[in-house]
CSV table of C-alpha atoms in Angstrom, one decimal:
chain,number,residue,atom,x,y,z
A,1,UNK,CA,-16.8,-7.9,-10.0
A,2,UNK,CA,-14.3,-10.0,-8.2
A,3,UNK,CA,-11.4,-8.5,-6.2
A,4,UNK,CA,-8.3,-9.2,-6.2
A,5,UNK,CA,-7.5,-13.0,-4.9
A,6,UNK,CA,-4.6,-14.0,-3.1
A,7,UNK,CA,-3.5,-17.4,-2.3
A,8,UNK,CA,-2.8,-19.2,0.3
A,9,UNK,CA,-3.7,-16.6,2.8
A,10,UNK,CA,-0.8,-18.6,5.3
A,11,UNK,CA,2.0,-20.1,4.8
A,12,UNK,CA,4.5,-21.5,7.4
A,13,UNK,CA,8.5,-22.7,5.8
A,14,UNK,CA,11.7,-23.1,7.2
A,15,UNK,CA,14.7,-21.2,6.3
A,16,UNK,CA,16.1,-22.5,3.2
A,17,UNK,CA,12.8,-23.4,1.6
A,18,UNK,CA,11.0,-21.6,-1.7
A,19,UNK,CA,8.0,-20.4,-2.0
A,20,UNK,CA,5.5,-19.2,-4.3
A,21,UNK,CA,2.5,-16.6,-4.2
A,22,UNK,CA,-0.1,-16.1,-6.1
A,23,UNK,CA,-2.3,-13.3,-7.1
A,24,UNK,CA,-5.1,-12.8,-9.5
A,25,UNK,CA,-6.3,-9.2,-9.9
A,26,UNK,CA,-9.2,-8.1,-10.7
A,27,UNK,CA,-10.8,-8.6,-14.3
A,28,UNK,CA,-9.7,-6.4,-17.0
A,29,UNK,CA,-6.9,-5.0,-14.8
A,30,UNK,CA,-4.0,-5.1,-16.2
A,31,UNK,CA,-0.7,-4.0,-13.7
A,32,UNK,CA,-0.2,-5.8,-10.5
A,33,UNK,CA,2.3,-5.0,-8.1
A,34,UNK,CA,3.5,-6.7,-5.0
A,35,UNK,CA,4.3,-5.4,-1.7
A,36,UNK,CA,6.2,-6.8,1.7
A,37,UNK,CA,4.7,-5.3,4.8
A,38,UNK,CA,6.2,-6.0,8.0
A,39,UNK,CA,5.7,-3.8,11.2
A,40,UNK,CA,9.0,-2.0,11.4
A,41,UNK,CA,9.6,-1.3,7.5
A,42,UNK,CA,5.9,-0.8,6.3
A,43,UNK,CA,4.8,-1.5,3.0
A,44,UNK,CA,7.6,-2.0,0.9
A,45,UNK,CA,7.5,-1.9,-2.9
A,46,UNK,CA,8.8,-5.3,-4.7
A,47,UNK,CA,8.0,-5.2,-8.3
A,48,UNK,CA,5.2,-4.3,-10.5
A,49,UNK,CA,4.4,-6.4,-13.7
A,50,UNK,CA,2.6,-5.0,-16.9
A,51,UNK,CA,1.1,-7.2,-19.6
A,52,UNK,CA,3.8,-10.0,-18.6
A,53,UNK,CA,6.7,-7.3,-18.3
A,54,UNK,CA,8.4,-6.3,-15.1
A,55,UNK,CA,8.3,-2.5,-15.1
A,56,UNK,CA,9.8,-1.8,-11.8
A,57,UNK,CA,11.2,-3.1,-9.0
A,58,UNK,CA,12.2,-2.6,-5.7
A,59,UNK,CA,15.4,-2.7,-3.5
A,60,UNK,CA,14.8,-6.6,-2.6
A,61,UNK,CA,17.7,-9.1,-3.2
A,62,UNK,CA,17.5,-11.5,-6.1
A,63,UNK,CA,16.1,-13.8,-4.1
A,64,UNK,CA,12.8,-12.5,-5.1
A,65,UNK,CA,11.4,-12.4,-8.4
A,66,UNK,CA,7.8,-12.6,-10.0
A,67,UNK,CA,6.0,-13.3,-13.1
A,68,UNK,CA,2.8,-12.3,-15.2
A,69,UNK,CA,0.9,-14.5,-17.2
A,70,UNK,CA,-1.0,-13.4,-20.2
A,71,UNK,CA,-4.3,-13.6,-18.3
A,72,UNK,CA,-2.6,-11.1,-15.9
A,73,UNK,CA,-2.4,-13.5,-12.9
A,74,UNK,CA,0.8,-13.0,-11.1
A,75,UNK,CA,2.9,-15.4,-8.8
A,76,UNK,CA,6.0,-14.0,-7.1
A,77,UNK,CA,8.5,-16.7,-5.7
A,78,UNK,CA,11.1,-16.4,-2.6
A,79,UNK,CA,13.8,-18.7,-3.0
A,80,UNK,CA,16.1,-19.5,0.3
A,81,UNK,CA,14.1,-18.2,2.6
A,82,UNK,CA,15.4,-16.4,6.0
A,83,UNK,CA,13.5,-15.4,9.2
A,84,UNK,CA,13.7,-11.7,8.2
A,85,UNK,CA,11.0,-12.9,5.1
A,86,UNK,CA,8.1,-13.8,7.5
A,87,UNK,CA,5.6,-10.7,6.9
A,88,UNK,CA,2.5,-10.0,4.9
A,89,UNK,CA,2.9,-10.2,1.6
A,90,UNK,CA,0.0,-8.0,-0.9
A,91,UNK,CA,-0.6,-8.1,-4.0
A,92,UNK,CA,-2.7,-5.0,-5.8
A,93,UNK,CA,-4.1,-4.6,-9.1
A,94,UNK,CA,-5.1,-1.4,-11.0
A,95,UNK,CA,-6.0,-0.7,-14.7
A,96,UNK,CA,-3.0,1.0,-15.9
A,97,UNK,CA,0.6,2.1,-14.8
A,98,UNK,CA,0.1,1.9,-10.8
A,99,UNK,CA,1.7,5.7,-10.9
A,100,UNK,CA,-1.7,7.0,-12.0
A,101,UNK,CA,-4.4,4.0,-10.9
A,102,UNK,CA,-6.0,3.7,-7.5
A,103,UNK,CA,-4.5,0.1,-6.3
A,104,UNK,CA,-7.0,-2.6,-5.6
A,105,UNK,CA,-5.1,-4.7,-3.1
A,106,UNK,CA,-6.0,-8.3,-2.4
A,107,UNK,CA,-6.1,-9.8,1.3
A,108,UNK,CA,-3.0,-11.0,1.1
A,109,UNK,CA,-0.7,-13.9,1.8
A,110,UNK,CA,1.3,-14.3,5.6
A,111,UNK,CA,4.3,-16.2,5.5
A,112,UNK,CA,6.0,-17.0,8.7
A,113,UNK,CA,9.5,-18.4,8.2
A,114,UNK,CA,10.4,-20.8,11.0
B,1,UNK,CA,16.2,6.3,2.0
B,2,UNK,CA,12.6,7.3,2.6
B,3,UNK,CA,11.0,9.2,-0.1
B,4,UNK,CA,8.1,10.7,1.6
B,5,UNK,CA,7.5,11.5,5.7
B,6,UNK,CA,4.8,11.1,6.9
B,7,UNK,CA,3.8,12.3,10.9
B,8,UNK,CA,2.7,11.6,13.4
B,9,UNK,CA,3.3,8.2,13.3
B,10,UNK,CA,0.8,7.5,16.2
B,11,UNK,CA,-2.3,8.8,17.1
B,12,UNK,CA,-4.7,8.0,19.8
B,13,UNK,CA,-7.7,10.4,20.0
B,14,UNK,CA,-11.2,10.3,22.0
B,15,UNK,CA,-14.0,9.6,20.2
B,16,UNK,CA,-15.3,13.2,18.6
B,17,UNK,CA,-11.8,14.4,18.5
B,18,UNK,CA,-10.2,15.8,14.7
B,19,UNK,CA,-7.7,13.7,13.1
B,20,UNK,CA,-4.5,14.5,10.8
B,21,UNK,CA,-2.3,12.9,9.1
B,22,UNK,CA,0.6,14.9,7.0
B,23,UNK,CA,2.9,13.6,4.2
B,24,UNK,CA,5.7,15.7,3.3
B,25,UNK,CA,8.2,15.2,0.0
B,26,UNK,CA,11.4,17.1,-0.2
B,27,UNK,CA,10.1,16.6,-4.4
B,28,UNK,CA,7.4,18.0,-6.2
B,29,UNK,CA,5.3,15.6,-6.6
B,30,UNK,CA,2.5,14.7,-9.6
B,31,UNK,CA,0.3,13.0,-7.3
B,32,UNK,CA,-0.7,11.4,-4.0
B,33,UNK,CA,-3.1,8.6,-3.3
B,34,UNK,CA,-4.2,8.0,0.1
B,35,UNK,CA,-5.2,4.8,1.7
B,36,UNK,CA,-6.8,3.0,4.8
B,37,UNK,CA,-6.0,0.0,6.5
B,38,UNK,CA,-8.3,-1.5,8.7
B,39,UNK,CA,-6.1,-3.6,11.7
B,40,UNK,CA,-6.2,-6.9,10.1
B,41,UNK,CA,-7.3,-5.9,6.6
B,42,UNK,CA,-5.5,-4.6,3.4
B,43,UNK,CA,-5.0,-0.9,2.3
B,44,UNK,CA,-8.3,0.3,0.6
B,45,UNK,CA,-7.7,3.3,-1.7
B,46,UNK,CA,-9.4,6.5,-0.5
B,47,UNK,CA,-8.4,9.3,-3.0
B,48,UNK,CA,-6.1,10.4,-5.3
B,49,UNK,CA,-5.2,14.5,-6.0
B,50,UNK,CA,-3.3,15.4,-9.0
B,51,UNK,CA,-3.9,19.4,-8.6
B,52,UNK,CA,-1.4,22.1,-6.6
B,53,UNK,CA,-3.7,23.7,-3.6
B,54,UNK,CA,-6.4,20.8,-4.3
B,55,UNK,CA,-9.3,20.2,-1.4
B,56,UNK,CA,-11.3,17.0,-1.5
B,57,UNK,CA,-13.9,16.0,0.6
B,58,UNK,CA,-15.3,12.5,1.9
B,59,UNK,CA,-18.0,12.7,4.5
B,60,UNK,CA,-16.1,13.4,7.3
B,61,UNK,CA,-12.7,13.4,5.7
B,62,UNK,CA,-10.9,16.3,3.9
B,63,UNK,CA,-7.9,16.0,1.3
B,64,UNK,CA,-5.7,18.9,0.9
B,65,UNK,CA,-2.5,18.8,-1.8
B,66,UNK,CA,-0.1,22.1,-0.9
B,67,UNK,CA,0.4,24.7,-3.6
B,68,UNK,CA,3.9,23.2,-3.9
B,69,UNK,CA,2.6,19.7,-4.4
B,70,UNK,CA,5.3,18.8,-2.1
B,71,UNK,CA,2.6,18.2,1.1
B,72,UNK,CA,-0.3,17.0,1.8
B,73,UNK,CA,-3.0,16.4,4.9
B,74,UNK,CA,-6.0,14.3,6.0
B,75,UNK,CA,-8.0,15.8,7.8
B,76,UNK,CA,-10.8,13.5,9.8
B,77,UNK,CA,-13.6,15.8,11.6
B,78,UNK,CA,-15.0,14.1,15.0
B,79,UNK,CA,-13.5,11.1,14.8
B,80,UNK,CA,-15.7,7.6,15.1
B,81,UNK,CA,-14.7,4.2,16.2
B,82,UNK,CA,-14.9,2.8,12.1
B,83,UNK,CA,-12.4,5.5,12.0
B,84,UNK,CA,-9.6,3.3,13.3
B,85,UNK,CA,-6.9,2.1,11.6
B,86,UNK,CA,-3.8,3.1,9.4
B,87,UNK,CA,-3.6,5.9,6.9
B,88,UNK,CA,-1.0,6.2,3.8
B,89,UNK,CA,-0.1,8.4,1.2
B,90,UNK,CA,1.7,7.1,-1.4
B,91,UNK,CA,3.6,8.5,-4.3
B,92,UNK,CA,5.8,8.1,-7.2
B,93,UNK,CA,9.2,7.8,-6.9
B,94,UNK,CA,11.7,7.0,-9.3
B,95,UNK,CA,7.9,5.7,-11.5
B,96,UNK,CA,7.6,3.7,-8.2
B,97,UNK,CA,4.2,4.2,-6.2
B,98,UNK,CA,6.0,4.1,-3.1
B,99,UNK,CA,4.1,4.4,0.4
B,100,UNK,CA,4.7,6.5,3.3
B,101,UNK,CA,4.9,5.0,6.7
B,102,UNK,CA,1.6,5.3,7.9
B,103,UNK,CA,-0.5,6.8,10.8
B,104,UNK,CA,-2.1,4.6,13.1
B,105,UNK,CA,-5.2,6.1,14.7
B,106,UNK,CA,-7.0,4.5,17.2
B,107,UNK,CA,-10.0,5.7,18.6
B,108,UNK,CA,-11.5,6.1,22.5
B,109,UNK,CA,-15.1,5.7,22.9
Protein backbone atom coordinates (compact mmCIF):
# COMPACT_ATOMS: atom_id res chain seq x y z
CA UNK A 1 0.00 0.00 0.00
CA UNK A 2 1.17 3.42 -0.75
CA UNK A 3 2.02 6.00 1.98
CA UNK A 4 1.14 9.12 2.25
CA UNK A 5 2.50 11.45 -0.76
CA UNK A 6 3.41 14.88 -0.37
CA UNK A 7 4.18 17.30 -2.99
CA UNK A 8 6.69 19.22 -3.94
CA UNK A 9 9.04 18.17 -1.23
CA UNK A 10 10.74 22.09 -1.67
CA UNK A 11 9.58 24.96 -2.29
CA UNK A 12 11.34 28.42 -2.27
CA UNK A 13 8.80 32.00 -2.44
CA UNK A 14 9.17 35.37 -1.54
CA UNK A 15 7.20 37.16 1.00
CA UNK A 16 3.96 38.09 -0.45
CA UNK A 17 3.52 35.13 -2.66
CA UNK A 18 0.78 32.02 -2.18
CA UNK A 19 1.32 28.83 -2.12
CA UNK A 20 -0.23 25.55 -2.25
CA UNK A 21 0.51 21.97 -0.83
CA UNK A 22 -0.60 18.98 -1.56
CA UNK A 23 -1.15 15.68 0.13
CA UNK A 24 -2.56 12.45 -0.75
CA UNK A 25 -3.03 9.92 2.04
CA UNK A 26 -3.03 6.69 2.05
CA UNK A 27 -5.84 4.61 0.34
CA UNK A 28 -8.97 4.08 2.10
CA UNK A 29 -7.92 6.70 4.82
CA UNK A 30 -10.11 9.01 5.34
CA UNK A 31 -8.92 12.18 7.92
CA UNK A 32 -5.83 14.06 7.02
CA UNK A 33 -4.43 16.54 9.09
CA UNK A 34 -1.71 19.05 8.56
CA UNK A 35 1.09 20.11 10.68
CA UNK A 36 3.81 23.15 10.68
CA UNK A 37 7.12 22.08 12.23
CA UNK A 38 9.72 24.47 12.79
CA UNK A 39 12.61 24.08 15.28
CA UNK A 40 11.64 26.45 18.04
CA UNK A 41 7.69 25.75 18.10
CA UNK A 42 7.66 21.90 17.14
CA UNK A 43 4.87 20.32 15.42
CA UNK A 44 2.08 22.52 15.42
CA UNK A 45 -1.47 21.43 14.63
CA UNK A 46 -3.18 23.42 11.53
CA UNK A 47 -6.36 21.75 10.63
CA UNK A 48 -7.69 18.33 10.08
CA UNK A 49 -10.22 17.56 7.24
CA UNK A 50 -12.88 14.68 7.30
CA UNK A 51 -14.71 13.48 4.24
CA UNK A 52 -14.20 17.12 2.74
CA UNK A 53 -15.15 18.85 6.18
CA UNK A 54 -12.79 20.76 8.30
CA UNK A 55 -13.12 19.39 11.79
CA UNK A 56 -10.60 21.28 13.60
CA UNK A 57 -8.22 23.68 13.36
CA UNK A 58 -5.42 25.23 14.85
CA UNK A 59 -4.31 28.67 16.31
CA UNK A 60 -2.92 29.79 12.69
CA UNK A 61 -4.04 33.13 11.13
CA UNK A 62 -6.46 33.10 8.26
CA UNK A 63 -3.92 33.19 6.09
CA UNK A 64 -3.94 29.54 6.01
CA UNK A 65 -6.70 27.35 5.00
CA UNK A 66 -7.04 23.81 3.32
CA UNK A 67 -9.41 21.69 1.47
CA UNK A 68 -10.48 17.93 1.00
CA UNK A 69 -11.52 16.48 -2.08
CA UNK A 70 -13.89 13.61 -2.32
CA UNK A 71 -11.05 11.25 -3.10
CA UNK A 72 -9.63 12.46 0.24
CA UNK A 73 -6.61 14.29 -1.31
CA UNK A 74 -5.94 17.41 0.51
CA UNK A 75 -4.14 20.75 -0.51
CA UNK A 76 -3.60 23.39 2.09
CA UNK A 77 -2.72 27.05 0.66
CA UNK A 78 -0.62 30.04 2.46
CA UNK A 79 -1.59 33.19 1.07
CA UNK A 80 0.95 36.34 1.73
CA UNK A 81 3.51 34.60 2.76
CA UNK A 82 6.19 36.03 5.59
CA UNK A 83 9.68 34.75 6.55
CA UNK A 84 8.20 33.33 9.82
CA UNK A 85 6.24 30.59 7.26
CA UNK A 86 9.52 28.87 5.98
CA UNK A 87 9.33 25.40 7.98
CA UNK A 88 8.37 21.83 7.27
CA UNK A 89 5.12 21.39 6.48
CA UNK A 90 3.43 17.45 7.07
CA UNK A 91 0.72 16.12 6.19
CA UNK A 92 -0.72 12.70 7.98
CA UNK A 93 -3.40 10.42 7.26
CA UNK A 94 -5.26 7.95 9.49
CA UNK A 95 -8.59 5.99 9.09
CA UNK A 96 -10.87 7.74 11.29
CA UNK A 97 -10.98 10.83 13.69
CA UNK A 98 -7.09 11.50 14.17
CA UNK A 99 -8.12 11.51 18.20
CA UNK A 100 -8.25 7.67 18.11
CA UNK A 101 -6.01 6.67 14.77
CA UNK A 102 -2.28 6.21 14.62
CA UNK A 103 -1.22 9.09 11.98
CA UNK A 104 0.51 8.00 8.94
CA UNK A 105 2.52 11.05 8.06
CA UNK A 106 3.92 11.78 4.59
CA UNK A 107 7.60 13.09 3.98
CA UNK A 108 6.59 16.27 3.75
CA UNK A 109 6.86 19.63 2.01
CA UNK A 110 9.83 22.50 3.01
CA UNK A 111 9.05 25.80 2.21
CA UNK A 112 11.62 28.42 2.67
CA UNK A 113 10.31 31.95 2.32
CA UNK A 114 12.90 34.34 0.98
CA UNK B 1 -0.46 27.52 26.02
CA UNK B 2 1.16 24.13 25.95
CA UNK B 3 -1.10 21.30 26.64
CA UNK B 4 1.21 18.64 27.44
CA UNK B 5 5.16 18.74 28.86
CA UNK B 6 7.17 16.81 27.91
CA UNK B 7 11.12 16.47 29.55
CA UNK B 8 13.87 16.38 29.13
CA UNK B 9 13.99 18.10 26.16
CA UNK B 10 17.59 16.87 25.29
CA UNK B 11 19.30 13.80 25.75
CA UNK B 12 22.68 12.55 24.84
CA UNK B 13 23.49 9.11 26.13
CA UNK B 14 26.49 6.50 25.39
CA UNK B 15 25.67 3.74 23.44
CA UNK B 16 24.19 0.86 26.04
CA UNK B 17 22.85 3.53 28.20
CA UNK B 18 18.59 3.60 29.20
CA UNK B 19 16.60 6.19 27.76
CA UNK B 20 13.35 8.17 28.96
CA UNK B 21 11.21 10.29 27.83
CA UNK B 22 8.12 11.71 30.16
CA UNK B 23 4.98 13.51 29.09
CA UNK B 24 3.03 15.07 31.75
CA UNK B 25 -0.87 16.69 31.34
CA UNK B 26 -2.25 18.77 34.02
CA UNK B 27 -5.71 16.72 32.31
CA UNK B 28 -6.76 13.38 32.35
CA UNK B 29 -6.27 12.24 29.41
CA UNK B 30 -8.10 9.31 27.05
CA UNK B 31 -5.10 8.54 25.32
CA UNK B 32 -1.45 9.04 24.21
CA UNK B 33 0.29 8.06 20.98
CA UNK B 34 3.87 8.13 20.80
CA UNK B 35 6.05 8.75 17.82
CA UNK B 36 9.65 8.74 16.34
CA UNK B 37 11.38 10.98 14.14
CA UNK B 38 14.36 10.06 12.54
CA UNK B 39 16.72 13.49 11.91
CA UNK B 40 15.61 14.25 8.46
CA UNK B 41 12.53 11.95 8.33
CA UNK B 42 8.84 12.31 9.43
CA UNK B 43 7.15 11.17 12.74
CA UNK B 44 6.49 7.37 12.56
CA UNK B 45 3.74 6.20 14.95
CA UNK B 46 5.07 3.85 17.62
CA UNK B 47 2.06 3.08 19.98
CA UNK B 48 -0.89 4.22 21.31
CA UNK B 49 -2.37 3.41 25.19
CA UNK B 50 -5.79 4.05 26.00
CA UNK B 51 -5.74 2.07 29.57
CA UNK B 52 -4.87 3.91 33.29
CA UNK B 53 -1.54 2.03 34.74
CA UNK B 54 -1.04 0.45 31.02
CA UNK B 55 2.67 -1.19 30.23
CA UNK B 56 3.52 -1.93 26.52
CA UNK B 57 6.46 -3.33 25.28
CA UNK B 58 8.45 -3.05 21.82
CA UNK B 59 11.78 -4.89 21.72
CA UNK B 60 13.73 -2.73 23.63
CA UNK B 61 11.18 -0.05 24.34
CA UNK B 62 8.62 0.10 27.24
CA UNK B 63 5.26 2.18 27.33
CA UNK B 64 3.87 3.03 30.54
CA UNK B 65 0.32 5.31 30.97
CA UNK B 66 0.05 6.52 34.90
CA UNK B 67 -2.89 5.32 36.88
CA UNK B 68 -4.14 8.91 36.58
CA UNK B 69 -3.81 8.92 32.78
CA UNK B 70 -2.35 12.23 33.35
CA UNK B 71 1.57 10.81 32.55
CA UNK B 72 3.31 8.76 30.74
CA UNK B 73 7.07 7.35 30.00
CA UNK B 74 9.29 5.75 27.33
CA UNK B 75 11.47 3.81 28.43
CA UNK B 76 14.44 2.67 25.91
CA UNK B 77 16.73 -0.30 27.50
CA UNK B 78 20.55 -0.08 26.26
CA UNK B 79 20.25 2.27 23.85
CA UNK B 80 21.60 1.64 19.99
CA UNK B 81 22.73 4.12 17.37
CA UNK B 82 19.09 3.36 15.21
CA UNK B 83 17.92 4.58 18.47
CA UNK B 84 18.57 8.29 17.53
CA UNK B 85 16.22 10.74 16.91
CA UNK B 86 13.05 12.52 18.36
CA UNK B 87 10.37 11.14 20.52
CA UNK B 88 6.59 12.59 20.94
CA UNK B 89 3.62 11.91 22.71
CA UNK B 90 0.70 13.37 21.54
CA UNK B 91 -2.71 13.92 22.76
CA UNK B 92 -6.10 15.22 22.48
CA UNK B 93 -6.81 18.54 23.33
CA UNK B 94 -9.74 20.41 22.83
CA UNK B 95 -10.54 16.97 20.02
CA UNK B 96 -7.09 18.24 18.77
CA UNK B 97 -4.27 15.51 18.58
CA UNK B 98 -1.85 17.95 19.71
CA UNK B 99 2.00 16.98 20.15
CA UNK B 100 4.31 17.51 22.85
CA UNK B 101 7.61 19.01 22.23
CA UNK B 102 9.75 16.28 21.80
CA UNK B 103 12.97 14.53 23.12
CA UNK B 104 15.94 14.46 21.08
CA UNK B 105 18.17 11.60 21.81
CA UNK B 106 21.30 11.15 20.36
CA UNK B 107 23.37 8.36 20.78
CA UNK B 108 27.49 7.83 21.51
CA UNK B 109 29.00 4.83 20.07
Amino acid sequence: KAGVTQTPRYLIKTRGQQVTLSCSPISGHRSVSWYQQTPGQGLQFLFEYFSETQRNKGNFPGRFSGRQFSNSRSEMNVSTLELGDSALYLCASSLDSSNNSPLHFGNGTRLTVT
Amino acid sequence: GQQVMQIPQYQHVQEGEDFTTYCNSSTTLSNIQWYKQRPGGHPVFLIQLVKSGEVKKQKRLTFQFGEAKKNSSLHITATQTTDVGTYFCAVVYGNKLVFGSGTILRVKS
